[in-house]
mmCIF file of C-alpha atoms in Angstrom:
data_model
loop_
_atom_site.group_PDB
_atom_site.id
_atom_site.type_symbol
_atom_site.label_atom_id
_atom_site.label_comp_id
_atom_site.label_asym_id
_atom_site.label_seq_id
_atom_site.Cartn_x
_atom_site.Cartn_y
_atom_site.Cartn_z
ATOM 1 C CA UNK A 1 150.512 47.894 112.049
ATOM 2 C CA UNK A 2 154.038 49.283 112.222
ATOM 3 C CA UNK A 3 155.069 47.134 109.252
ATOM 4 C CA UNK A 4 152.025 48.266 107.254
ATOM 5 C CA UNK A 5 152.759 51.921 108.068
ATOM 6 C CA UNK A 6 156.427 51.556 106.979
ATOM 7 C CA UNK A 7 155.410 49.874 103.710
ATOM 8 C CA UNK A 8 152.896 52.601 102.895
ATOM 9 C CA UNK A 9 155.386 55.359 103.743
ATOM 10 C CA UNK A 10 158.008 53.696 101.559
ATOM 11 C CA UNK A 11 155.503 53.579 98.690
ATOM 12 C CA UNK A 12 154.805 57.295 98.990
ATOM 13 C CA UNK A 13 158.519 58.134 99.101
ATOM 14 C CA UNK A 14 159.153 55.880 96.103
ATOM 15 C CA UNK A 15 156.386 57.577 94.159
ATOM 16 C CA UNK A 16 157.801 61.024 94.928
ATOM 17 C CA UNK A 17 161.282 59.958 93.800
ATOM 18 C CA UNK A 18 159.788 58.597 90.565
ATOM 19 C CA UNK A 19 157.983 61.891 89.888
ATOM 20 C CA UNK A 20 161.113 63.892 90.711
ATOM 21 C CA UNK A 21 163.476 61.870 88.564
ATOM 22 C CA UNK A 22 161.334 61.098 85.524
ATOM 23 C CA UNK A 23 158.702 63.901 85.441
ATOM 24 C CA UNK A 24 160.122 66.640 87.645
ATOM 25 C CA UNK A 25 160.603 69.156 84.867
ATOM 26 C CA UNK A 26 157.072 68.680 83.572
ATOM 27 C CA UNK A 27 155.465 69.099 86.978
ATOM 28 C CA UNK A 28 157.558 72.195 87.697
ATOM 29 C CA UNK A 29 156.341 73.715 84.431
ATOM 30 C CA UNK A 30 152.743 72.925 85.333
ATOM 31 C CA UNK A 31 153.104 74.607 88.724
ATOM 32 C CA UNK A 32 154.702 77.675 87.173
ATOM 33 C CA UNK A 33 151.825 77.936 84.701
ATOM 34 C CA UNK A 34 149.144 77.660 87.400
ATOM 35 C CA UNK A 35 147.818 74.274 86.490
ATOM 36 C CA UNK A 36 144.174 75.057 87.280
ATOM 37 C CA UNK A 37 141.959 78.109 87.685
ATOM 38 C CA UNK A 38 138.244 78.744 87.745
ATOM 39 C CA UNK A 39 135.678 81.530 87.861
ATOM 40 C CA UNK A 40 132.009 81.427 88.787
ATOM 41 C CA UNK A 41 129.229 82.257 86.320
ATOM 42 C CA UNK A 42 126.426 83.675 88.443
ATOM 43 C CA UNK A 43 122.949 82.389 87.677
ATOM 44 C CA UNK A 44 120.214 84.951 87.126
ATOM 45 C CA UNK A 45 117.569 84.894 89.839
ATOM 46 C CA UNK A 46 114.079 84.175 88.555
ATOM 47 C CA UNK A 47 111.396 86.822 88.141
ATOM 48 C CA UNK A 48 108.296 87.240 90.321
ATOM 49 C CA UNK A 49 105.026 88.020 88.513
ATOM 50 C CA UNK A 50 101.472 88.773 89.562
ATOM 51 C CA UNK A 51 98.566 86.654 88.252
ATOM 52 C CA UNK A 52 98.344 88.799 85.087
ATOM 53 C CA UNK A 53 102.100 88.618 84.307
ATOM 54 C CA UNK A 54 102.864 92.065 85.728
ATOM 55 C CA UNK A 55 106.582 92.021 86.587
ATOM 56 C CA UNK A 56 107.047 92.640 90.320
ATOM 57 C CA UNK A 57 110.700 91.633 90.861
ATOM 58 C CA UNK A 58 113.566 90.914 88.482
ATOM 59 C CA UNK A 59 117.366 90.804 88.392
ATOM 60 C CA UNK A 60 119.485 93.023 86.166
ATOM 61 C CA UNK A 61 123.174 92.603 85.448
ATOM 62 C CA UNK A 62 125.633 95.092 86.945
ATOM 63 C CA UNK A 63 129.409 95.410 86.680
ATOM 64 C CA UNK A 64 132.364 96.074 88.977
ATOM 65 C CA UNK A 65 135.447 97.639 87.374
ATOM 66 C CA UNK A 66 138.570 95.749 88.501
ATOM 67 C CA UNK A 67 142.313 96.479 88.237
ATOM 68 C CA UNK A 68 145.219 94.040 88.489
ATOM 69 C CA UNK A 69 148.226 96.248 89.380
ATOM 70 C CA UNK A 70 150.672 93.306 89.199
ATOM 71 C CA UNK A 71 149.963 92.966 85.472
ATOM 72 C CA UNK A 72 149.454 96.679 84.816
ATOM 73 C CA UNK A 73 152.889 97.542 86.247
ATOM 74 C CA UNK A 74 154.695 94.652 84.562
ATOM 75 C CA UNK A 75 158.081 95.815 83.295
ATOM 76 C CA UNK A 76 158.720 96.016 79.586
ATOM 77 C CA UNK A 77 155.115 96.881 78.703
ATOM 78 C CA UNK A 78 153.040 100.013 78.417
ATOM 79 C CA UNK A 79 149.830 98.695 80.001
ATOM 80 C CA UNK A 80 149.538 101.479 82.577
ATOM 81 C CA UNK A 81 149.578 104.324 80.065
ATOM 82 C CA UNK A 82 147.121 102.733 77.625
ATOM 83 C CA UNK A 83 144.793 101.521 80.378
ATOM 84 C CA UNK A 84 144.641 104.915 82.130
ATOM 85 C CA UNK A 85 143.908 106.660 78.812
ATOM 86 C CA UNK A 86 141.038 104.231 78.068
ATOM 87 C CA UNK A 87 139.536 104.674 81.554
ATOM 88 C CA UNK A 88 139.723 108.440 81.122
ATOM 89 C CA UNK A 89 137.866 108.322 77.796
ATOM 90 C CA UNK A 90 135.250 105.762 78.905
ATOM 91 C CA UNK A 91 134.592 106.760 82.510
ATOM 92 C CA UNK A 92 136.122 110.211 83.024
ATOM 93 C CA UNK A 93 138.876 109.135 85.443
ATOM 94 C CA UNK A 94 141.989 111.303 85.607
ATOM 95 C CA UNK A 95 145.008 109.320 84.313
ATOM 96 C CA UNK A 96 147.165 110.379 87.271
ATOM 97 C CA UNK A 97 144.477 109.154 89.662
ATOM 98 C CA UNK A 98 144.537 105.701 88.030
ATOM 99 C CA UNK A 99 148.328 105.559 87.993
ATOM 100 C CA UNK A 100 148.523 106.528 91.664
ATOM 101 C CA UNK A 101 145.924 103.886 92.554
ATOM 102 C CA UNK A 102 147.809 101.182 90.660
ATOM 103 C CA UNK A 103 151.243 102.073 92.068
ATOM 104 C CA UNK A 104 149.831 102.305 95.582
ATOM 105 C CA UNK A 105 148.620 98.690 95.292
ATOM 106 C CA UNK A 106 151.556 97.308 93.340
ATOM 107 C CA UNK A 107 151.374 93.833 94.948
ATOM 108 C CA UNK A 108 147.619 93.430 94.593
ATOM 109 C CA UNK A 109 145.864 91.311 91.987
ATOM 110 C CA UNK A 110 142.366 92.702 92.636
ATOM 111 C CA UNK A 111 141.542 96.366 93.201
ATOM 112 C CA UNK A 112 137.912 97.495 92.857
ATOM 113 C CA UNK A 113 137.858 100.801 91.014
ATOM 114 C CA UNK A 114 134.067 101.185 90.752
ATOM 115 C CA UNK A 115 130.940 99.179 91.618
ATOM 116 C CA UNK A 116 127.438 98.518 90.335
ATOM 117 C CA UNK A 117 127.868 100.008 86.877
ATOM 118 C CA UNK A 118 125.084 99.485 84.337
ATOM 119 C CA UNK A 119 125.644 98.078 80.867
ATOM 120 C CA UNK A 120 125.008 101.535 79.436
ATOM 121 C CA UNK A 121 127.936 102.843 81.505
ATOM 122 C CA UNK A 122 130.343 100.067 80.480
ATOM 123 C CA UNK A 123 129.261 99.450 76.883
ATOM 124 C CA UNK A 124 131.892 101.715 75.295
ATOM 125 C CA UNK A 125 134.611 100.167 77.489
ATOM 126 C CA UNK A 126 133.552 96.631 76.510
ATOM 127 C CA UNK A 127 133.666 97.514 72.816
ATOM 128 C CA UNK A 128 137.097 99.149 73.037
ATOM 129 C CA UNK A 129 138.921 96.419 74.968
ATOM 130 C CA UNK A 130 137.637 93.913 72.415
ATOM 131 C CA UNK A 131 138.733 96.074 69.447
ATOM 132 C CA UNK A 132 141.885 95.718 67.359
ATOM 133 C CA UNK A 133 144.965 97.878 67.885
ATOM 134 C CA UNK A 134 144.119 100.262 65.069
ATOM 135 C CA UNK A 135 140.680 100.999 66.518
ATOM 136 C CA UNK A 136 142.173 101.529 69.987
ATOM 137 C CA UNK A 137 144.776 103.896 68.564
ATOM 138 C CA UNK A 138 142.100 105.930 66.786
ATOM 139 C CA UNK A 139 139.858 105.959 69.880
ATOM 140 C CA UNK A 140 142.690 107.312 72.042
ATOM 141 C CA UNK A 141 143.692 109.792 69.304
ATOM 142 C CA UNK A 142 147.307 108.696 69.518
ATOM 143 C CA UNK A 143 149.773 110.355 67.129
ATOM 144 C CA UNK A 144 150.786 108.468 63.988
ATOM 145 C CA UNK A 145 154.362 108.150 65.243
ATOM 146 C CA UNK A 146 153.259 106.561 68.547
ATOM 147 C CA UNK A 147 155.441 103.462 68.894
ATOM 148 C CA UNK A 148 154.345 102.198 72.309
ATOM 149 C CA UNK A 149 152.662 98.871 72.884
ATOM 150 C CA UNK A 150 148.905 99.166 72.246
ATOM 151 C CA UNK A 151 147.511 96.392 74.379
ATOM 152 C CA UNK A 152 144.901 96.395 77.152
ATOM 153 C CA UNK A 153 145.760 94.236 80.153
ATOM 154 C CA UNK A 154 145.135 94.205 83.894
ATOM 155 C CA UNK A 155 141.640 95.696 83.788
ATOM 156 C CA UNK A 156 138.327 93.890 83.430
ATOM 157 C CA UNK A 157 134.676 93.771 84.517
ATOM 158 C CA UNK A 158 133.192 91.430 87.108
ATOM 159 C CA UNK A 159 129.485 90.957 86.458
ATOM 160 C CA UNK A 160 126.793 90.137 88.987
ATOM 161 C CA UNK A 161 123.068 90.632 89.372
ATOM 162 C CA UNK A 162 121.135 93.251 91.297
ATOM 163 C CA UNK A 163 117.604 92.534 92.499
ATOM 164 C CA UNK A 164 115.083 95.175 91.441
ATOM 165 C CA UNK A 165 111.566 95.559 92.801
ATOM 166 C CA UNK A 166 109.665 97.408 90.126
ATOM 167 C CA UNK A 167 107.149 99.265 92.296
ATOM 168 C CA UNK A 168 109.095 100.086 95.445
ATOM 169 C CA UNK A 169 107.065 99.320 98.556
ATOM 170 C CA UNK A 170 104.352 97.479 96.605
ATOM 171 C CA UNK A 171 103.455 94.156 98.318
ATOM 172 C CA UNK A 172 106.763 94.362 100.178
ATOM 173 C CA UNK A 173 105.576 92.245 103.109
ATOM 174 C CA UNK A 174 104.593 89.483 100.692
ATOM 175 C CA UNK A 175 107.588 89.661 98.351
ATOM 176 C CA UNK A 176 110.294 90.047 101.021
ATOM 177 C CA UNK A 177 113.809 90.818 99.801
ATOM 178 C CA UNK A 178 117.214 89.274 99.067
ATOM 179 C CA UNK A 179 120.794 89.668 100.252
ATOM 180 C CA UNK A 180 123.699 88.244 98.234
ATOM 181 C CA UNK A 181 121.219 86.621 95.839
ATOM 182 C CA UNK A 182 119.520 84.695 98.667
ATOM 183 C CA UNK A 183 115.975 85.249 99.857
ATOM 184 C CA UNK A 184 115.660 86.686 103.377
ATOM 185 C CA UNK A 185 111.927 87.220 103.845
ATOM 186 C CA UNK A 186 108.606 86.499 102.144
ATOM 187 C CA UNK A 187 108.225 84.842 98.767
ATOM 188 C CA UNK A 188 111.916 85.440 98.068
ATOM 189 C CA UNK A 189 112.839 83.210 101.011
ATOM 190 C CA UNK A 190 110.069 80.619 100.745
ATOM 191 C CA UNK A 191 110.782 79.931 97.064
ATOM 192 C CA UNK A 192 114.504 80.671 97.233
ATOM 193 C CA UNK A 193 115.509 77.253 95.887
ATOM 194 C CA UNK A 194 113.369 77.713 92.775
ATOM 195 C CA UNK A 195 114.282 81.384 92.252
ATOM 196 C CA UNK A 196 118.035 81.196 92.886
ATOM 197 C CA UNK A 197 119.054 78.779 90.140
ATOM 198 C CA UNK A 198 122.503 77.140 90.038
ATOM 199 C CA UNK A 199 125.779 78.946 89.329
ATOM 200 C CA UNK A 200 128.020 77.739 86.524
ATOM 201 C CA UNK A 201 131.790 77.726 86.256
ATOM 202 C CA UNK A 202 134.554 78.447 83.776
ATOM 203 C CA UNK A 203 137.726 76.524 84.509
ATOM 204 C CA UNK A 204 141.057 75.551 82.998
ATOM 205 C CA UNK A 205 143.168 72.501 83.657
ATOM 206 C CA UNK A 206 146.313 70.851 82.402
ATOM 207 C CA UNK A 207 145.550 67.912 80.169
ATOM 208 C CA UNK A 208 147.822 65.448 78.502
ATOM 209 C CA UNK A 209 151.217 66.679 77.283
ATOM 210 C CA UNK A 210 150.912 69.632 79.704
ATOM 211 C CA UNK A 211 148.460 71.406 77.414
ATOM 212 C CA UNK A 212 146.094 73.794 79.207
ATOM 213 C CA UNK A 213 142.483 73.068 78.288
ATOM 214 C CA UNK A 214 139.335 75.031 79.084
ATOM 215 C CA UNK A 215 136.048 73.719 80.416
ATOM 216 C CA UNK A 216 132.606 75.170 81.002
ATOM 217 C CA UNK A 217 129.710 74.217 83.247
ATOM 218 C CA UNK A 218 126.667 76.209 82.144
ATOM 219 C CA UNK A 219 124.702 78.084 84.795
ATOM 220 C CA UNK A 220 121.020 77.301 85.283
ATOM 221 C CA UNK A 221 119.010 80.479 85.758
ATOM 222 C CA UNK A 222 116.268 80.534 88.379
ATOM 223 C CA UNK A 223 112.624 79.742 87.658
ATOM 224 C CA UNK A 224 109.898 82.365 87.422
ATOM 225 C CA UNK A 225 107.387 82.392 90.286
ATOM 226 C CA UNK A 226 103.879 83.601 89.479
ATOM 227 C CA UNK A 227 101.720 84.729 92.386
ATOM 228 C CA UNK A 228 97.935 84.793 92.689
ATOM 229 C CA UNK A 229 98.103 88.462 93.709
ATOM 230 C CA UNK A 230 96.417 90.936 91.382
ATOM 231 C CA UNK A 231 98.423 94.144 90.921
ATOM 232 C CA UNK A 232 95.324 96.330 90.542
ATOM 233 C CA UNK A 233 93.500 94.929 93.568
ATOM 234 C CA UNK A 234 96.653 95.066 95.700
ATOM 235 C CA UNK A 235 97.242 98.706 94.700
ATOM 236 C CA UNK A 236 93.714 99.719 95.683
ATOM 237 C CA UNK A 237 94.011 97.874 98.998
ATOM 238 C CA UNK A 238 97.318 99.531 99.878
ATOM 239 C CA UNK A 239 95.973 103.002 99.036
ATOM 240 C CA UNK A 240 92.869 102.742 101.224
ATOM 241 C CA UNK A 241 94.690 100.798 103.922
ATOM 242 C CA UNK A 242 97.045 103.726 104.573
ATOM 243 C CA UNK A 243 94.153 106.179 104.477
ATOM 244 C CA UNK A 244 92.343 104.058 107.082
ATOM 245 C CA UNK A 245 95.427 103.925 109.286
ATOM 246 C CA UNK A 246 95.740 107.695 109.288
ATOM 247 C CA UNK A 247 92.029 108.318 109.834
ATOM 248 C CA UNK A 248 91.525 105.728 112.572
ATOM 249 C CA UNK A 249 94.730 106.127 114.531
ATOM 250 C CA UNK A 250 95.075 102.335 114.626
ATOM 251 C CA UNK A 251 98.439 100.748 115.368
ATOM 252 C CA UNK A 252 98.195 98.385 112.398
ATOM 253 C CA UNK A 253 95.852 97.828 109.486
ATOM 254 C CA UNK A 254 96.003 94.515 107.630
ATOM 255 C CA UNK A 255 93.925 93.340 104.685
ATOM 256 C CA UNK A 256 93.553 90.104 102.752
ATOM 257 C CA UNK A 257 91.257 89.523 99.768
ATOM 258 C CA UNK A 258 90.621 85.964 98.593
ATOM 259 C CA UNK A 259 88.719 84.264 95.821
ATOM 260 C CA UNK A 260 86.136 82.258 97.814
ATOM 261 C CA UNK A 261 85.949 79.598 95.091
ATOM 262 C CA UNK A 262 89.666 78.750 95.098
ATOM 263 C CA UNK A 263 91.116 80.314 98.249
ATOM 264 C CA UNK A 264 93.636 82.212 96.116
ATOM 265 C CA UNK A 265 94.890 85.460 97.643
ATOM 266 C CA UNK A 266 94.194 88.404 95.348
ATOM 267 C CA UNK A 267 95.636 90.942 97.809
ATOM 268 C CA UNK A 268 97.571 90.787 101.056
ATOM 269 C CA UNK A 269 98.986 93.840 102.765
ATOM 270 C CA UNK A 270 99.656 95.541 106.072
ATOM 271 C CA UNK A 271 100.863 98.967 107.110
ATOM 272 C CA UNK A 272 104.350 97.752 108.094
ATOM 273 C CA UNK A 273 105.648 98.317 104.587
ATOM 274 C CA UNK A 274 109.270 98.923 103.472
ATOM 275 C CA UNK A 275 111.201 99.343 100.224
ATOM 276 C CA UNK A 276 112.762 95.951 99.343
ATOM 277 C CA UNK A 277 115.236 97.742 97.058
ATOM 278 C CA UNK A 278 116.765 99.169 100.236
ATOM 279 C CA UNK A 279 115.191 97.189 103.104
ATOM 280 C CA UNK A 280 117.423 98.578 105.856
ATOM 281 C CA UNK A 281 116.675 102.218 105.112
ATOM 282 C CA UNK A 282 114.387 103.500 107.877
ATOM 283 C CA UNK A 283 114.536 107.121 106.793
ATOM 284 C CA UNK A 284 111.803 106.488 104.250
ATOM 285 C CA UNK A 285 109.337 106.173 107.171
ATOM 286 C CA UNK A 286 111.052 107.949 110.067
ATOM 287 C CA UNK A 287 112.793 111.275 110.435
ATOM 288 C CA UNK A 288 116.587 111.384 110.381
ATOM 289 C CA UNK A 289 116.604 112.492 114.022
ATOM 290 C CA UNK A 290 114.504 109.488 115.079
ATOM 291 C CA UNK A 291 116.659 107.019 113.157
ATOM 292 C CA UNK A 292 119.919 108.498 114.456
ATOM 293 C CA UNK A 293 118.642 108.266 118.031
ATOM 294 C CA UNK A 294 117.952 104.521 117.762
ATOM 295 C CA UNK A 295 120.445 102.068 119.243
ATOM 296 C CA UNK A 296 121.211 98.741 117.543
ATOM 297 C CA UNK A 297 118.537 96.815 119.446
ATOM 298 C CA UNK A 298 115.864 99.391 118.645
ATOM 299 C CA UNK A 299 116.853 99.485 114.980
ATOM 300 C CA UNK A 300 116.690 95.692 114.723
ATOM 301 C CA UNK A 301 113.283 95.632 116.425
ATOM 302 C CA UNK A 302 111.857 98.257 114.052
ATOM 303 C CA UNK A 303 113.285 96.543 110.966
ATOM 304 C CA UNK A 304 111.901 93.171 112.012
ATOM 305 C CA UNK A 305 108.489 94.718 112.669
ATOM 306 C CA UNK A 306 108.504 96.324 109.207
ATOM 307 C CA UNK A 307 109.681 93.196 107.384
ATOM 308 C CA UNK A 308 107.222 90.700 108.809
ATOM 309 C CA UNK A 309 103.931 89.949 107.078
ATOM 310 C CA UNK A 310 101.350 90.766 109.748
ATOM 311 C CA UNK A 311 98.691 88.754 107.890
ATOM 312 C CA UNK A 312 100.558 85.476 108.411
ATOM 313 C CA UNK A 313 102.850 86.064 111.403
ATOM 314 C CA UNK A 314 100.464 87.597 113.970
ATOM 315 C CA UNK A 315 97.386 85.994 115.520
ATOM 316 C CA UNK A 316 94.137 87.772 116.188
ATOM 317 C CA UNK A 317 90.941 86.269 117.613
ATOM 318 C CA UNK A 318 88.128 87.846 115.598
ATOM 319 C CA UNK A 319 85.354 87.107 118.142
ATOM 320 C CA UNK A 320 81.953 88.539 117.219
ATOM 321 C CA UNK A 321 83.210 90.016 113.955
ATOM 322 C CA UNK A 322 83.349 86.462 112.628
ATOM 323 C CA UNK A 323 79.662 85.751 113.376
ATOM 324 C CA UNK A 324 78.659 86.812 109.882
ATOM 325 C CA UNK A 325 80.783 84.057 108.347
ATOM 326 C CA UNK A 326 79.508 81.431 110.812
ATOM 327 C CA UNK A 327 75.869 82.333 110.135
ATOM 328 C CA UNK A 328 76.385 82.560 106.350
ATOM 329 C CA UNK A 329 78.047 79.145 106.250
ATOM 330 C CA UNK A 330 75.327 77.521 108.395
ATOM 331 C CA UNK A 331 72.563 79.026 106.235
ATOM 332 C CA UNK A 332 74.268 77.989 102.994
ATOM 333 C CA UNK A 333 74.626 74.409 104.236
ATOM 334 C CA UNK A 334 70.993 74.323 105.411
ATOM 335 C CA UNK A 335 71.956 73.570 109.011
ATOM 336 C CA UNK A 336 69.866 76.485 110.336
ATOM 337 C CA UNK A 337 67.017 78.667 109.060
ATOM 338 C CA UNK A 338 66.228 82.370 109.356
ATOM 339 C CA UNK A 339 63.129 81.602 111.451
ATOM 340 C CA UNK A 340 64.967 79.358 113.892
ATOM 341 C CA UNK A 341 65.096 80.350 117.578
ATOM 342 C CA UNK A 342 68.161 79.917 119.826
ATOM 343 C CA UNK A 343 68.577 79.658 123.585
ATOM 344 C CA UNK A 344 71.416 81.696 125.078
ATOM 345 C CA UNK A 345 71.983 80.729 128.706
ATOM 346 C CA UNK A 346 75.271 82.611 129.017
ATOM 347 C CA UNK A 347 77.797 79.851 128.304
ATOM 348 C CA UNK A 348 78.527 76.709 126.321
ATOM 349 C CA UNK A 349 80.798 73.784 127.214
ATOM 350 C CA UNK A 350 83.285 72.714 124.513
ATOM 351 C CA UNK A 351 85.489 69.803 125.620
ATOM 352 C CA UNK A 352 87.347 71.121 128.694
ATOM 353 C CA UNK A 353 86.524 74.756 127.996
ATOM 354 C CA UNK A 354 83.581 76.873 129.115
ATOM 355 C CA UNK A 355 82.997 79.670 126.631
ATOM 356 C CA UNK A 356 80.994 82.595 128.015
ATOM 357 C CA UNK A 357 78.764 85.036 126.223
ATOM 358 C CA UNK A 358 79.480 88.730 126.606
ATOM 359 C CA UNK A 359 76.334 88.722 128.759
ATOM 360 C CA UNK A 360 77.255 86.229 131.493
ATOM 361 C CA UNK A 361 73.572 85.764 132.456
ATOM 362 C CA UNK A 362 72.641 85.006 128.868
ATOM 363 C CA UNK A 363 70.122 86.540 126.470
ATOM 364 C CA UNK A 364 67.450 83.878 126.781
ATOM 365 C CA UNK A 365 65.532 82.779 123.696
ATOM 366 C CA UNK A 366 66.459 84.883 120.659
ATOM 367 C CA UNK A 367 66.075 84.871 116.867
ATOM 368 C CA UNK A 368 68.917 84.394 114.396
ATOM 369 C CA UNK A 369 68.865 88.127 113.668
ATOM 370 C CA UNK A 370 69.134 88.907 117.403
ATOM 371 C CA UNK A 371 72.028 86.464 117.778
ATOM 372 C CA UNK A 372 73.896 88.057 114.878
ATOM 373 C CA UNK A 373 73.282 91.540 116.263
#
């Protein structure tokens, strides 16, 4: 083993000497030129629709405005002056503010100047940085005798997607929400793999003869998920559900509506709603004083209670309220008749369980109507 180790080590050393002697200059040039780099192309998360193609959730592109002070402050150029003038015209920044920010982060390659800008806000900036020098000069209203370098460098836009829920709290317990483009609750979490898609990548590498080449792996946007929910039915349910909660003083009201022929859910809601556009904001339902008085444990408990879908996470034994379904099913299947009589002796044995009637002594012989009542 010692001999094998020595031979392998000698091979590595020999290879390094070969590279150093015969290709050292080329490799040094590659290293200086940053032989490889890459950037991620974020996939767009898929939409969520109701059964009639009403858009319930979608993703819209947003932009972060980024500075690279190392490039901006590079000696021998005039990037700082031109860049600060452009940012003033496009976004209203004061040139001195930009210059101070750049000089205060002179060693940084990534300074976030602004976040979550819409395309409307950045459109003029995008058009200008892609324009020729004459257009830039006219846009900045520079004098004819201006002899500085007109070139934009060290400032760019990072794009990403923001999840938007079109109707606020609508069906929030069913839809759930996302964080960092990943589903956290509800449909967003259950179908996350289908909705998320696959990110792409732009990359550069050094090919033969030390020539830098560019490559691209296309992103695959997420699939659209269409629910069986009906926007109109769900809206009516949510309206009357909240009215019932207020009128009854109940702790929770939950409603599901299904198509009995297919089992499809046309509506599903409970009174623990939230706004998935800002799922951690409790002030939409509680006063500021109440929220401020909560400790971390209490806040987490309230958020979790709001986020869960009561219709599928909580259990409730319906008892006598389910008799109507039992009787209807038995009648439809012809297993009983309306004129049939039943004997209630107070209990029935099912496997190892004795199930008692509300009247322990039993009701005796009764009709179907009496049993239902």
